[in-house]
């Protein structure tokens, strides 16, 4: 029996939670200013209301709950799990007030999809959403991608317990020994990519026929969605809207940059290219990406889905990368995936979504390192079976340095892998219970939600059943937190009710 | 800097732009490979 938390524990949790939630006002303010500048008064009111509520919550927690007590790992984990749940609810306020969603659940779904960098959308009449509100949607990718916690870390880096919050968010692979410096490094990398990526995208968009400041606005939004592996786009037809090979080419670079871990960014930044190339996770990602792309293209060519090389690359290869990186940009209508695409190509996209990118990036899914460790673990067991009983079997891998594969690492990877697979299946089963979809469609959409990808075969829409929408919402939350922070929150809630005093 | 530690760590960092080119190369490689594969498929199958 776990001990029942005391008032002091709740105060610590409430204080840190309040500070994180107050940080959300920072992503509402820039679009609010854009709204004022463009005279989008409805959006300005909605966004400023959001700013007011989040700032008020922050001030209230500072005033009523301020504490200097240290944050334990249990506190940090509960804070993080609650921050994503309540943060998305708060972030949904401007979306709800925009009038482009049908009720609280739709707004919450949109905000959760944005913050978890998923990209599934239920906004109605997206093509006529105001510039400022659309920018806000994309900025939720930025806040969630760089981590709600890390945003607060970088901007308000002071006080105790910061490292605890950071570890609880599943990003314990610190680039540098100091958490604050790590956060600043991550922001510096993002900032440089923002400047270079937005410039390249804007140029490509101008060439594609979207002139002036609208090209820049599309460029900023697309950059954030690609680099944070989010998948929201300003237009309802996603990247297919631009019909531009140039835009797609820039997005390929940005999606790749987004799906690799910040540790790898750091290694590349330090010129340790050889170290990076030897890393097990990099090699795994390269193998799965090339294999799945080849399988999809081969299946599409055999089935005659695309009859030219351009179609195979710009539709087939792009979609696999979009899925594998966890971005979810679409260059073809979702319904075409199930009606016109070869089934094997759809399976390749599905597997790519489920596997996801690298740990320590903004990508979702199982992650390449877990797949690699699980496979190495199986090979290790086979070797142990084949060799004499007295033989000492040692399996090693490269991750920053040479490491010996330990049983607990294999167990950890297998556990998370199994939890992801179970979540994928549960979401599919709920869809089959609640709607007229086929098993493939149900599984596709479920994997897309739980792996925080955002590709859709058309199930996610404003008309979808509420039970299924809530399931996807929870899947996005669980997938982002990689389960354990969410389980800890549930355990904490139980100990509050039934714990030993 | 302690003996045996690279002088680049931690202060003498390289430009972040220098960290971008391997990613550009990887993306370029991926695009070239898939284009070549696509041509091969079109040539042999379609």
PDB file of C-alpha atoms in Angstrom, chain A residues 173 394-406 409:
ATOM      1  CA  UNK A 173      19.032  11.809 -22.065  1.00  0.00           C
ATOM      2  CA  UNK A 394      27.832 -10.334 -24.159  1.00  0.00           C
ATOM      3  CA  UNK A 395      25.954  -8.098 -26.601  1.00  0.00           C
ATOM      4  CA  UNK A 396      27.008  -4.496 -27.021  1.00  0.00           C
ATOM      5  CA  UNK A 397      25.811  -1.448 -28.917  1.00  0.00           C
ATOM      6  CA  UNK A 398      26.863   2.114 -29.606  1.00  0.00           C
ATOM      7  CA  UNK A 399      24.910   4.983 -28.102  1.00  0.00           C
ATOM      8  CA  UNK A 400      27.179   7.937 -27.493  1.00  0.00           C
ATOM      9  CA  UNK A 401      29.711   5.398 -26.211  1.00  0.00           C
ATOM     10  CA  UNK A 402      30.111   1.638 -26.314  1.00  0.00           C
ATOM     11  CA  UNK A 403      27.529   0.035 -24.012  1.00  0.00           C
ATOM     12  CA  UNK A 404      26.827  -3.498 -22.836  1.00  0.00           C
ATOM     13  CA  UNK A 405      23.218  -4.550 -23.432  1.00  0.00           C
ATOM     14  CA  UNK A 406      21.654  -5.258 -20.031  1.00  0.00           C
ATOM     15  CA  UNK A 409      17.246  -2.326 -20.860  1.00  0.00           C
TER      16      UNK A 409
END
